[in-house]
Each structure stands twice: as structure tokens, then as C-alpha cells.
Coordinates of C-alpha atoms in Angstrom, one line a residue:
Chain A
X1398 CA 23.8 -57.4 17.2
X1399 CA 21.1 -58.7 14.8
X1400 CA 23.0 -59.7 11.5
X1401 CA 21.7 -57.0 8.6
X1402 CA 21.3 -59.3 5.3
X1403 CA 23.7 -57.9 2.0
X1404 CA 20.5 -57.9 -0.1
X1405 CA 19.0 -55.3 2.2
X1406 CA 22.4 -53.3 2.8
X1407 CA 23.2 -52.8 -1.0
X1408 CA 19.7 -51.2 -2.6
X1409 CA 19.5 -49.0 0.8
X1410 CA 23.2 -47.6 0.3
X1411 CA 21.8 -47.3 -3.4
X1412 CA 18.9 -45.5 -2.9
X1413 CA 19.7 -43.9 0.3
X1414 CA 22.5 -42.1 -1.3
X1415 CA 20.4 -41.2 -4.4
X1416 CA 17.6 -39.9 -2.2
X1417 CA 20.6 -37.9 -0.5
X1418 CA 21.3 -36.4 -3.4
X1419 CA 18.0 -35.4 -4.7
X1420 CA 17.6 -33.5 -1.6
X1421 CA 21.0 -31.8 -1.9
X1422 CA 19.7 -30.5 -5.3
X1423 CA 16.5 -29.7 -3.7
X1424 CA 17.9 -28.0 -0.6
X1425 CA 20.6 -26.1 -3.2
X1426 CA 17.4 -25.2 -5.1
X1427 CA 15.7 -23.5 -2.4
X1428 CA 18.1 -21.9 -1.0
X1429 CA 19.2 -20.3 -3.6
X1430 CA 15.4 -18.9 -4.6
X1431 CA 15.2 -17.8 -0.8
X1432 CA 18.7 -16.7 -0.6
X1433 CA 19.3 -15.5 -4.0
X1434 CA 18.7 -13.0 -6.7
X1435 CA 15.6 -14.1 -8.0
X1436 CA 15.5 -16.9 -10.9
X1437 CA 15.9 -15.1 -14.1
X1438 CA 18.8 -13.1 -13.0
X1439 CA 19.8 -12.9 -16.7
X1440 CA 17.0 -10.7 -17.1
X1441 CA 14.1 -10.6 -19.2
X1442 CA 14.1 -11.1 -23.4
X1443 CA 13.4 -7.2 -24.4
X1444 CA 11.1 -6.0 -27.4
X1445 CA 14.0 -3.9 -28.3
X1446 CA 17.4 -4.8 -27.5
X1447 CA 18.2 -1.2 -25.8
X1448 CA 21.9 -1.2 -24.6
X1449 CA 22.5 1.1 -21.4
X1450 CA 26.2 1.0 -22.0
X1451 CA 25.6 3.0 -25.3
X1452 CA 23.1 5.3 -23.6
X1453 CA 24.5 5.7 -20.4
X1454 CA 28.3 4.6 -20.0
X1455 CA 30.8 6.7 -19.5
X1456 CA 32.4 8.8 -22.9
X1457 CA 35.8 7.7 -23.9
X1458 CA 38.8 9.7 -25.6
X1459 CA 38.6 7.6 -28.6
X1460 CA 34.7 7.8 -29.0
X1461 CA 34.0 4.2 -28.4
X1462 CA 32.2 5.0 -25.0
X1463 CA 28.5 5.7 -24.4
X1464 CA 27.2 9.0 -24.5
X1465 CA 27.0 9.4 -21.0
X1466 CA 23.8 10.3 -20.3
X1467 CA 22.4 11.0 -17.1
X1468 CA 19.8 8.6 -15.4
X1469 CA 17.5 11.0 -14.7
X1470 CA 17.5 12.4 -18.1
X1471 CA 15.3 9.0 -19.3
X1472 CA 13.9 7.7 -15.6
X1473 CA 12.9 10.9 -15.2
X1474 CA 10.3 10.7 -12.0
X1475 CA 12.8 8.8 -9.8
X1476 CA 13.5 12.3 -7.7
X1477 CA 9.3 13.3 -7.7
X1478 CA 7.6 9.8 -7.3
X1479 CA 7.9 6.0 -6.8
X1480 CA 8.6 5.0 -9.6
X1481 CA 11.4 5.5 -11.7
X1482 CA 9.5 5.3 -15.0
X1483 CA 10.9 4.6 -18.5
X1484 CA 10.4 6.8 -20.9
X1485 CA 7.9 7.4 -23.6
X1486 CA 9.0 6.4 -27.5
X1487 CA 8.6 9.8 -28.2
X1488 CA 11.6 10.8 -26.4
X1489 CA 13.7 8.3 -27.7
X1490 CA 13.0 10.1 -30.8
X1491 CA 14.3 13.2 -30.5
X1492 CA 17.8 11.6 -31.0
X1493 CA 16.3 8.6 -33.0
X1494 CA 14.8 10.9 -35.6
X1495 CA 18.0 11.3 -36.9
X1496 CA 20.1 8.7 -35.3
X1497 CA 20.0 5.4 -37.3
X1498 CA 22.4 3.8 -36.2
X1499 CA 26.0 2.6 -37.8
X1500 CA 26.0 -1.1 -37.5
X1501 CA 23.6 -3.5 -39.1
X1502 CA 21.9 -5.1 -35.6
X1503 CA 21.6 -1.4 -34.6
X1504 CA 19.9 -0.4 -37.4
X1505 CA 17.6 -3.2 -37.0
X1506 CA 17.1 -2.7 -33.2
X1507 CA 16.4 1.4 -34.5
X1508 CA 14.1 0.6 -37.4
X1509 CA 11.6 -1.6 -34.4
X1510 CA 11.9 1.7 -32.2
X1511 CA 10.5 3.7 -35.3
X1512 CA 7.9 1.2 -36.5
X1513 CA 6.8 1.4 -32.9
X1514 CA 6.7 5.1 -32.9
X1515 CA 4.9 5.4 -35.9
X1516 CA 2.2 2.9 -35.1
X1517 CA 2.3 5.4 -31.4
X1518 CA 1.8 2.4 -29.3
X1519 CA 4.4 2.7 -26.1
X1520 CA 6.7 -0.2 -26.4
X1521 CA 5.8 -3.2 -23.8
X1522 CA 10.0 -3.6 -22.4
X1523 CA 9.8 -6.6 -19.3
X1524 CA 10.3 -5.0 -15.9
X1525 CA 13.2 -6.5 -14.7
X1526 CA 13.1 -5.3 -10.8
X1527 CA 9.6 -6.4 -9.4
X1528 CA 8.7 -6.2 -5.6
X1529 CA 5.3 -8.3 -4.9
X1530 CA 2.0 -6.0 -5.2
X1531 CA 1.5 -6.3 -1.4
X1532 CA 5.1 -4.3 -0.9
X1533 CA 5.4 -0.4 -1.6
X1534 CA 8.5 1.3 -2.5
X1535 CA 9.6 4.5 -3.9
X1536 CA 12.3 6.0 -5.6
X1537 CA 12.5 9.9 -4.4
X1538 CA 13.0 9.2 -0.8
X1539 CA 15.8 6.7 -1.3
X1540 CA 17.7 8.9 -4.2
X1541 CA 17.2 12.4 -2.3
X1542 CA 18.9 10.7 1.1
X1543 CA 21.9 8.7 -0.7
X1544 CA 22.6 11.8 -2.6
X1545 CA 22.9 14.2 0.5
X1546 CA 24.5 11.5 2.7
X1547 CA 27.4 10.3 -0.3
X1548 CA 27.1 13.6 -1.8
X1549 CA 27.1 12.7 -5.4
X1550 CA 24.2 13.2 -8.1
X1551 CA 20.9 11.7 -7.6
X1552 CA 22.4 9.4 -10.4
X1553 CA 24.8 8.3 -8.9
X1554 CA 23.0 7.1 -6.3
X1555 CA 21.2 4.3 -8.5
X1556 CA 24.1 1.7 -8.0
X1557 CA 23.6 1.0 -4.7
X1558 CA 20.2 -1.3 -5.4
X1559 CA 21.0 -1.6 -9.1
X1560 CA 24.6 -1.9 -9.7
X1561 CA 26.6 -0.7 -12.4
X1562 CA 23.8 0.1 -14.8
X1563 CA 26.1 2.2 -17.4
X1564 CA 28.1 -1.1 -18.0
X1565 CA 25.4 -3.4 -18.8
X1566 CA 24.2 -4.4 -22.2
X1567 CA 21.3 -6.0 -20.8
X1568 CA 19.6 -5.0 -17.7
X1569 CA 20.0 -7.6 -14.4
X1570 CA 19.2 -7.7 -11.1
X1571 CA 22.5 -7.6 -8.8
X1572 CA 20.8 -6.9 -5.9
X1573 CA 18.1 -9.1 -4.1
X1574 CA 16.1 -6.5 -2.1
X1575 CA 14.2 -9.0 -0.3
X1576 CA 12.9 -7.7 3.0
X1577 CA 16.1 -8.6 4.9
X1578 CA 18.1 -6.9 2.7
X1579 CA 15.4 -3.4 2.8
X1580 CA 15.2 -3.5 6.6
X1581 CA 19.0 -4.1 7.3
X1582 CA 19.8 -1.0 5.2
X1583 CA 16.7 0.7 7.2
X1584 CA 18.6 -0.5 10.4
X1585 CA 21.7 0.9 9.3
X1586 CA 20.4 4.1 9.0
X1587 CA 18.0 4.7 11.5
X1588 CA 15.2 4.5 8.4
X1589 CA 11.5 3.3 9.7
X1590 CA 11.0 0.0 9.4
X1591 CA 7.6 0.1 11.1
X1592 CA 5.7 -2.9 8.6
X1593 CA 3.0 -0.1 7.4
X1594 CA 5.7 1.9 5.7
X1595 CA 6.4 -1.3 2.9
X1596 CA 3.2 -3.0 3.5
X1597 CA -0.6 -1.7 2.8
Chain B
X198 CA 20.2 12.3 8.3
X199 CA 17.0 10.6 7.5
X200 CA 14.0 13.0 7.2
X201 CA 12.7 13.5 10.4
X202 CA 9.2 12.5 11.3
X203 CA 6.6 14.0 13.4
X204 CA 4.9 11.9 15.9
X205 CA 1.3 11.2 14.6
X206 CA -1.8 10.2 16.3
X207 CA -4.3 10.2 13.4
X208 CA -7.9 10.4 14.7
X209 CA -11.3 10.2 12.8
X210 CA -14.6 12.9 13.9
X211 CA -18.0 11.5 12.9
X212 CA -20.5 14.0 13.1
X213 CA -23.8 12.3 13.1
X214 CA -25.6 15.7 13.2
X215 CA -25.2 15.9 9.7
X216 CA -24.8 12.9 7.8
X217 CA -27.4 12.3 5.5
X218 CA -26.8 8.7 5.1
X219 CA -25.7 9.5 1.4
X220 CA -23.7 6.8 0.8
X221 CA -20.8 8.6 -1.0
X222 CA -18.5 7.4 1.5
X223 CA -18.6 3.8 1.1
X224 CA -18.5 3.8 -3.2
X225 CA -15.6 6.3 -2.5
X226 CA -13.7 4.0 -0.7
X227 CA -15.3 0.9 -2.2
X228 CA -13.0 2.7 -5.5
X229 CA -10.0 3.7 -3.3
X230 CA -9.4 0.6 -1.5
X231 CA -9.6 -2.0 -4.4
X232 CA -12.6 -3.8 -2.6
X233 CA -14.3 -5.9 -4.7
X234 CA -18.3 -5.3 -5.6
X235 CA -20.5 -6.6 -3.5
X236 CA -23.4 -8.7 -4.7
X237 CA -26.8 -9.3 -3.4
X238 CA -26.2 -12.9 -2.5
X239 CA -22.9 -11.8 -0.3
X240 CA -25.1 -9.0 1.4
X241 CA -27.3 -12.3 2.3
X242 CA -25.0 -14.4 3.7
X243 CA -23.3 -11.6 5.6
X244 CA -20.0 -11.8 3.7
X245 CA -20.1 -8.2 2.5
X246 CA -17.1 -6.0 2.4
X247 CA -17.5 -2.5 3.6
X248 CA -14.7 -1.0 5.6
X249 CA -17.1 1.7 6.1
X250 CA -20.7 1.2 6.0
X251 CA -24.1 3.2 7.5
X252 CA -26.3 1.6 9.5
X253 CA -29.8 3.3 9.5
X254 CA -32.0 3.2 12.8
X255 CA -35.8 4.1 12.5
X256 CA -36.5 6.0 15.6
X257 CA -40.3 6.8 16.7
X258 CA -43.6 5.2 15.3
X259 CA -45.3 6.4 12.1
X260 CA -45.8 8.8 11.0
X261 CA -43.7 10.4 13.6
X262 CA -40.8 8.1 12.4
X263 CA -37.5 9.5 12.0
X264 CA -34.5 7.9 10.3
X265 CA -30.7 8.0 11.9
X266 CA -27.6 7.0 10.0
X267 CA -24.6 5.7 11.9
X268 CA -21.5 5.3 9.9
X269 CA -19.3 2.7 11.3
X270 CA -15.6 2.8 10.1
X271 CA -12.9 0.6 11.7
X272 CA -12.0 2.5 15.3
X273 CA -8.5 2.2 15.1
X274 CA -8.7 1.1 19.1
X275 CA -5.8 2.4 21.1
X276 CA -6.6 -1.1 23.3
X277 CA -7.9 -3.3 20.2
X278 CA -9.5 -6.5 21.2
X279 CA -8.5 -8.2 17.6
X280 CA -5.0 -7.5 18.1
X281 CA -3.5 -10.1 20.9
X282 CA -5.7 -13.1 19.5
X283 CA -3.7 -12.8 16.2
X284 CA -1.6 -15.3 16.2
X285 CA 0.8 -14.5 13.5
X286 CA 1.2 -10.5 14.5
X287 CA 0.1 -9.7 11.5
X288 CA -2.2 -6.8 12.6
X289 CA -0.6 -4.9 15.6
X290 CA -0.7 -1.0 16.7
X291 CA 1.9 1.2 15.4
X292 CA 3.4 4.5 16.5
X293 CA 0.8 6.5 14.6
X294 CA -2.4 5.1 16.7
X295 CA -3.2 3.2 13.2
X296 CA -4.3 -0.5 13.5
X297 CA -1.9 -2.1 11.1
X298 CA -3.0 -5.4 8.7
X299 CA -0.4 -7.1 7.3
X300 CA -2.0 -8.6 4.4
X301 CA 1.3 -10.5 3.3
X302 CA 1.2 -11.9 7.0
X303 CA -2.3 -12.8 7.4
X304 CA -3.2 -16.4 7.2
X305 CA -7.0 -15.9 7.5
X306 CA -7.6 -17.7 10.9
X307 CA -10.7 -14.8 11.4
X308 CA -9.7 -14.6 15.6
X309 CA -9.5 -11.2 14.9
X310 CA -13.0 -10.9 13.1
X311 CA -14.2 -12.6 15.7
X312 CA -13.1 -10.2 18.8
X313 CA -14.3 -7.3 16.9
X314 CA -17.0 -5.7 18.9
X315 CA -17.8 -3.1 15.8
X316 CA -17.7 -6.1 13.2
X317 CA -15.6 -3.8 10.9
X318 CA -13.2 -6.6 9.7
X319 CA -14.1 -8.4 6.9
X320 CA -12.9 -11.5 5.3
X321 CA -12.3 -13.1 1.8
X322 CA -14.0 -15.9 1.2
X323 CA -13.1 -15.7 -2.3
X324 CA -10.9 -14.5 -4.7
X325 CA -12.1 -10.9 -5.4
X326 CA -13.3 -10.3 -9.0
X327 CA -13.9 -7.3 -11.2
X328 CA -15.5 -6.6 -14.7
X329 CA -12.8 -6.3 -17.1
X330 CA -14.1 -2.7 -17.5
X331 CA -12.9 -1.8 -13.9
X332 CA -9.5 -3.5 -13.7
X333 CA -8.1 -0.5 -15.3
X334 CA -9.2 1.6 -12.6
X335 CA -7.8 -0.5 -9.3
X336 CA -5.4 1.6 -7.0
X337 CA -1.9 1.1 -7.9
X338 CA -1.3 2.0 -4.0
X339 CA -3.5 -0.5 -2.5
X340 CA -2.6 -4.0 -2.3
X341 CA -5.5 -5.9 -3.7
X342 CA -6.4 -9.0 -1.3
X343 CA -6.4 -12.1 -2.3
X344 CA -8.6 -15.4 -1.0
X345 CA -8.1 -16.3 2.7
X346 CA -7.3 -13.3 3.7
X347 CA -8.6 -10.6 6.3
X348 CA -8.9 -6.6 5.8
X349 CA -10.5 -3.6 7.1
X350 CA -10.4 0.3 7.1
X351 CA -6.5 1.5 7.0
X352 CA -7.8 4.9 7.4
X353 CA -6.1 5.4 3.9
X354 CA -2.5 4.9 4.8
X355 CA -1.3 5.5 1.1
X356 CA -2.6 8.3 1.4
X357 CA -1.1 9.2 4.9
X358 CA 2.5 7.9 3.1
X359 CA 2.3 9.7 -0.4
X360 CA 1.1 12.8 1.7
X361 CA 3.8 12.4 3.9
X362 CA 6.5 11.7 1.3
X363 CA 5.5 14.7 -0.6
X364 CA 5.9 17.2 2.3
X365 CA 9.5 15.2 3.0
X366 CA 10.0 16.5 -0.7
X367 CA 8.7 19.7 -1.3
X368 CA 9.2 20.7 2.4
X369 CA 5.9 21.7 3.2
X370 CA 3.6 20.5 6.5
X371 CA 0.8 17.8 6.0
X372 CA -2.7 19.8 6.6
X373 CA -6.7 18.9 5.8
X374 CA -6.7 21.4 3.2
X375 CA -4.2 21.1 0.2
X376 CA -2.9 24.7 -0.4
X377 CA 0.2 26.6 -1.4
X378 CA 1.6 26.0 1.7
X379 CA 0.5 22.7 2.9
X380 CA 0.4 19.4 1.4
X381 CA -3.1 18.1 1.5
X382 CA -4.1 15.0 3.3
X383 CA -7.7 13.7 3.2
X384 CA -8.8 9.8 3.2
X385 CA -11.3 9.2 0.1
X386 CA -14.4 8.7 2.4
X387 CA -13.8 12.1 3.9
X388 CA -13.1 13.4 0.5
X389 CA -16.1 12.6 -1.1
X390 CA -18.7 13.4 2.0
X391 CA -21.0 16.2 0.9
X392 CA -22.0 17.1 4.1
X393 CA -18.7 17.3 6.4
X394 CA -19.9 14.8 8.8
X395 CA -16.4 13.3 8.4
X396 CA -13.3 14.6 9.8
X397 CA -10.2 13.4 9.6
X398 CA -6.6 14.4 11.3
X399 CA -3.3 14.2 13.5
X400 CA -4.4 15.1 17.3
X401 CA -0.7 16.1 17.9
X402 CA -0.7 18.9 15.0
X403 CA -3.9 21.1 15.8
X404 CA -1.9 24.0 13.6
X405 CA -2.6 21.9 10.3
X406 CA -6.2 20.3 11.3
X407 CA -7.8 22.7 13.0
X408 CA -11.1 21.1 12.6
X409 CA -10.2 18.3 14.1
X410 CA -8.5 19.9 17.3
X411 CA -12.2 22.2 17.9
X412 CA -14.5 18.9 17.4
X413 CA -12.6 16.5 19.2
X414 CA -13.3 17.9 22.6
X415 CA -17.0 19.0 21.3
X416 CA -19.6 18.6 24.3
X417 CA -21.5 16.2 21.9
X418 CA -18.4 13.8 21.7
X419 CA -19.0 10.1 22.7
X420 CA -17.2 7.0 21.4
X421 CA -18.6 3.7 20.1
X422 CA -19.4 1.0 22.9
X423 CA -16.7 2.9 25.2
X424 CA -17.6 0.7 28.5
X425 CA -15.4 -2.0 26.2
X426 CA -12.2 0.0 27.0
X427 CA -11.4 -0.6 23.5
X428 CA -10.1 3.3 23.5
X429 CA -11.5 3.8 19.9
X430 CA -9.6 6.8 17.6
X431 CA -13.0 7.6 16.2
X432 CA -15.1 10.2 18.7
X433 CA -18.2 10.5 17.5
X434 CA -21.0 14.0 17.9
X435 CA -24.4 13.1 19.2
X436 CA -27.4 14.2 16.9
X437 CA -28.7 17.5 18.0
X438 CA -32.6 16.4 18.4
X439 CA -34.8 19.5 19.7
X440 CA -37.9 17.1 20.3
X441 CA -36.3 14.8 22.0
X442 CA -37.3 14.2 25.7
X443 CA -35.1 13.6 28.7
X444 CA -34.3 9.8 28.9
X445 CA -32.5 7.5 30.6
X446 CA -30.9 4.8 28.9
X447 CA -30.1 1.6 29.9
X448 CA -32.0 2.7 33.6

């Protein structure tokens, strides 16, 4: 066996293992974007720092819950089209009219929802769940079948891709819905999954 | 249950007795598919994009000369010759007779161009571009293309899906006439063609497209290059010419 000289040993153990562990931080790296929930899962910075647990969560005895509004009351196409939509300024000003709001970053978070309104420009919120252009989805089919098959309310149905909405202060994706994860629920239940129904 | 689905074979009718070689058809789908404009220099060096185009014959000597307009839409082959020389699958035949491309799939090696025998598939040799007064009006349903990457006539599938969805919703059939009781269903070429030369339906559902079901098995009916076997889902209607003499072609 040849004899392997120390000065060649010691700066290939050095840089071997440092090499090693870049690609264990590059390997972790892409993984995790292949694997994952997209980078950014903390969600996007919003014009207006709209709370769903106010909006949506669930009312309590004591009055410190949300108001419990329906999903469908403000994403109001999710049972007729593909998308869910967001509503228009103008409905969050039939409550916000009058509603201004009882702490002093509410107020604040109110008085940018009127300036906006006034001005009548539609407020530019960050989509947080974004499919590439070349994939199609829509809403109705999805919410009509998990309704009738869990038979619950069309918004109820909603957590399945998006998770507990009605408890989040900020919007985040929970859910990857990469093409694995669409086509194993197809699988599941007997859904197409011919490529021309998501791709076109 | 999932909603069930009825077993489609979409087909196309060209009736050549009455186009007029309008053009309508191509700047309606030019507008519906998100294809970008076409300029002189790309007519030139044959890098156009038209997933359906006419191509005008001149037929006789002047002045006895008589024009003929052929539109030429991607056949939809039951046996396509592009498909098995793909070598990524990313265009393939599905259960509906439609000739699927998978943009997202496609990595522009152009075998399929090439064993085309109606050279309906086009290419993109660059990164499509539109006047900023026309982004506005791209089709949210369309994917648009980007560089590298090949494309052709999807007999409007969005709107084969979003007419589909909406009978799955409201519970009405998919027919060639939007009424109170049916959900209407028309690609954009067929839409816009002033003339009915173009006919568009499901061959399994002669209840919703009549039209279809009567021209399909017209005596006029003949289909592009058929001696290929490429077993196109366009038929086309010979022109009804009353001067023309007996004549034997290819004798």
C-alpha cells in the first residue's frame, strides 16, 4: 500500500468535510423547495394588515372571538367559478363605514382601508396561494364535491387545501399543492387526472 | 361521488363550400389563444404562428380563374404521426380524441413539428411579445408560451373545460347553441365564422350537436391527406363546383 503523505491527508479531511457540508446545506435546500411549502411560507407583507381571525373565527361567550363570518360571504365566487376572489373595498365598507375600530393599530389599519376607498382604487393585497400560469384550477368543483361527500358547508370545506383559515392573523400556505399532492387526492377519489384537465 | 363524465369524441366539420376565406377565424383565435402577432419578417422566414390558417389555391387560367380557400386547423389525428417521436410524452392522445400539448413538459426538440404532415405545429423561436396596449386583453385561461417551446390548435380546451364545469354546476348538457337549457360550447374560430363553414362537436352526443351528427356523414365528406392513416378528427365537404368537369386525379 502506497504511503499517503500527512500534508495531503490533513487539507483533504479539511476540505473534504467542508465540501460535505456545503452540499448537505445544498441538498437540505433543495429538498425542501421541492418537497416543501414553498419559500415564503410566512406569507406575503399585506397593504392592509386584514386579520381573518377577527373576520372569520369563531364568536366567543365573552365577545373576544371573531365575528364569524362565513367564507363565502367575502370569497364569494368560490361556489360559481375558479377563483375564489377577494372582495371589492366597497364591501368592506358596509361594516367599515361605521366600524372604526377600538384599538390604536386597528384604527390605523381602518383609516388605510378608507383612504383607499375614497381614492376608489381596489387595494393591491399579495396572493399568497399561486399555482404556475401553465396549471388551471378551480374552486366550484372542488367545494361543491367536499361539501356533498363530508357534508358540511361549502365553507367548511376550505380547510382541507388551506387549513385553519379562521385562526390565522396572517394568511399562510399549509398546504403544498404541488402536482403530487393534486393528483394523489385525484387518485383517491377517482377524480381525472388526465394532464389536459390542470394543463392548457 | 365525483361528477360523472360523458365519454367525448370532439370532432371538427370544415365546409369548404362556403368559406369565403374571411379570415375571421385566425384573428379570432390569434385573440383567444394568446398567440403572439405575427410580423412580416416571421411570415418570411416561415416562423409564423397560426394554429389555424387558410391557404388560398387559384384554380383555372385568367380570366377564368377561380380562387379556393382551404382552412387548415390541427387534425387532432386519432393515429398522430407527432405523437410517438416525442420524447418527453408531452403531447399524447387523450380519452376525448384531443391531441394533448403539455406545454410545462415540452422541451422544444421540434420531432413533433417535424412529423407533421399538415405542418399545423408551430414553434417559439422567441419569447412572444405584445404591445403594452394588448397585455390587458391576454386569456386568463390560456397558458401563454414561453421561448423554446412548441404549440398548436387545442381545439379550445378551456373552453371544452369551463363549458364542461358549468354544466357539472348548473346541471345542464353541453350543446352548440347556448340556450336555457343547454350550456353552450363553441371554440372562438367557430364562433366568429360568418359563413358556418366551421362546425364544431362531440360525435358521441348527436342530441346536443345536431349539426355535426348530419354533416359528418355528408356525401361531400373527405379528410386531409387520408392515404397517411393519420385518422384525422377534422372531415372536411368538398366544394360544390357546377362547371367542373369529370377528372381523375392522381391517374
Amino acid at each position: 500500500m502506497p504511503r499517503v503523505r500527512p500534508s495531503i491527508v490533513v487539507p483533504l479531511v479539511l476540505f473534504g468535510g467542508g465540501g460535505l457540508a456545503v452540499l448537505g446545506v445544498a441538498v437540505f435546500f433543495l429538498a425542501n423547495a421541492w418537497f416543501g411549502v414553498p419559500v415564503g411560507a410566512q406569507g406575503p407583507v399585506q397593504p392592509i394588515a386584514f386579520p381573518h381571525t377577527v373576520h372569520a373565527g369563531a364568536p366567543a361567550e365573552d365577545g373576544t372571538g371573531g365575528l364569524g363570518l362565513s367564507c363565502t360571504f367575502c370569497h364569494r365566487n368560490v361556489e360559481q367559478g375558479a377563483a375564489a376572489t377577494v372582495p371589492a373595498v366597497e364591501q368592506c365598507m358596509f361594516c367599515h363605514a361605521a366600524v372604526g375600530g377600538t384599538t390604536e393599530t386597528a384604527q390605523a389599519e381602518i383609516q388605510k382601508l378608507r383612504d383607499t376607498a375614497k381614492v376608489g382604487e381596489p387595494i393591491l393585497w399579495k396572493r399568497v396561494y399561486r399555482l404556475p400560469d401553465h396549471v388551471q384550477f378551480v374552486h366550484d368543483v372542488h367545494v361543491r364535491l367536499l361539501s356533498q361527500q363530508q357534508g358540511v358547508t361549502p365553507s367548511e370545506t376550505c380547510s382541507t387545501c388551506h387549513g385553519q383559515v379562521e385562526t390565522m392573523i396572517k394568511v399562510t400556505q399549509v398546504r403544498s399543492l404541488k402536482m403530487g399532492d393534486c393528483v394523489d387526492c385525484h387518485r383517491q377519489y377517482t377524480a381525472p387526472t388526465d394532464c389536459a384537465i390542470c394543463h392548457y | 361521488m365525483v361528477t360523472p363524465r360523458r365519454d367525448r369524441k370532439w370532432q371538427f366539420v370544415v365546409d369548404m363550400d362556403r368559406c369565403s376565406g374571411c379570415q375571421a377565424c385566425v384573428v379570432a383565435c390569434q385573440a383567444e389563444n394568446n398567440i403572439p402577432i405575427n410580423s412580416e419578417a416571421q411570415f418570411n422566414q416561415h416562423r409564423a404562428v397560426e394554429w389555424i390558417r387558410i391557404e388560398r389555391y387559384w384554380e383555372g387560367e385568367f380570366p377564368n380563374v377561380k380562387a379556393r380557400f382551404l382552412p387548415v386547423l390541427c387534425q387532432q389525428c386519432g393515429n398522430a404521426p407527432c405523437e410517438p417521436v416525442c420524447p418527453v410524452y408531452a403531447t399524447y392522445h387523450n380519452n376525448e380524441g384531443l391531441n394533448v400539448q403539455v406545454y410545462n413538459r415540452c422541451v422544444g426538440t421540434r420531432y413533433c413539428q417535424n412529423n407533421c404532415p399538415y405542418h399545423i405545429r408551430f414553434f417559439n423561436f422567441w419569447e412572444p411579445v405584445w404591445p403594452e396596449s394588448l397585455r390587458n386583453q391576454l386569456n386568463p385561461d390560456v397558458t401563454v408560451r414561453s421561448r423554446g417551446i412548441m404549440e398548436k390548435c387545442t381545439f379550445c380546451v378551456q373552453r371544452i373545460r369551463r363549458a364542461e364545469l358549468d354544466a357539472a354546476r348548473t346541471g345542464k348538457p353541453v350543446g352548440e347553441r347556448g340556450s336555457e337549457q343547454e350550456v353552450g360550447l363553441q371554440p372562438a374560430c367557430v364562433q366568429a365564422c360568418p359563413t358556418g363553414t366551421l362546425v364544431f362537436g362531440d360525435l358521441n352526443d348527436p342530441e346536443h350537436f345536431p349539426t355535426l351528427a348530419k354533416l359528418v356523414k355528408h356525401e361531400r365528406r373527405f379528410r386531409l391527406l387520408e392515404s397517411l392513416g393519420t385518422e384525422p378528427n377534422v372531415v372536411y365537404l368538398k366544394k360544390v363546383d357546377l362547371e367542373a368537369k369529370e377528372e381523375v386525379h392522381g391517374a
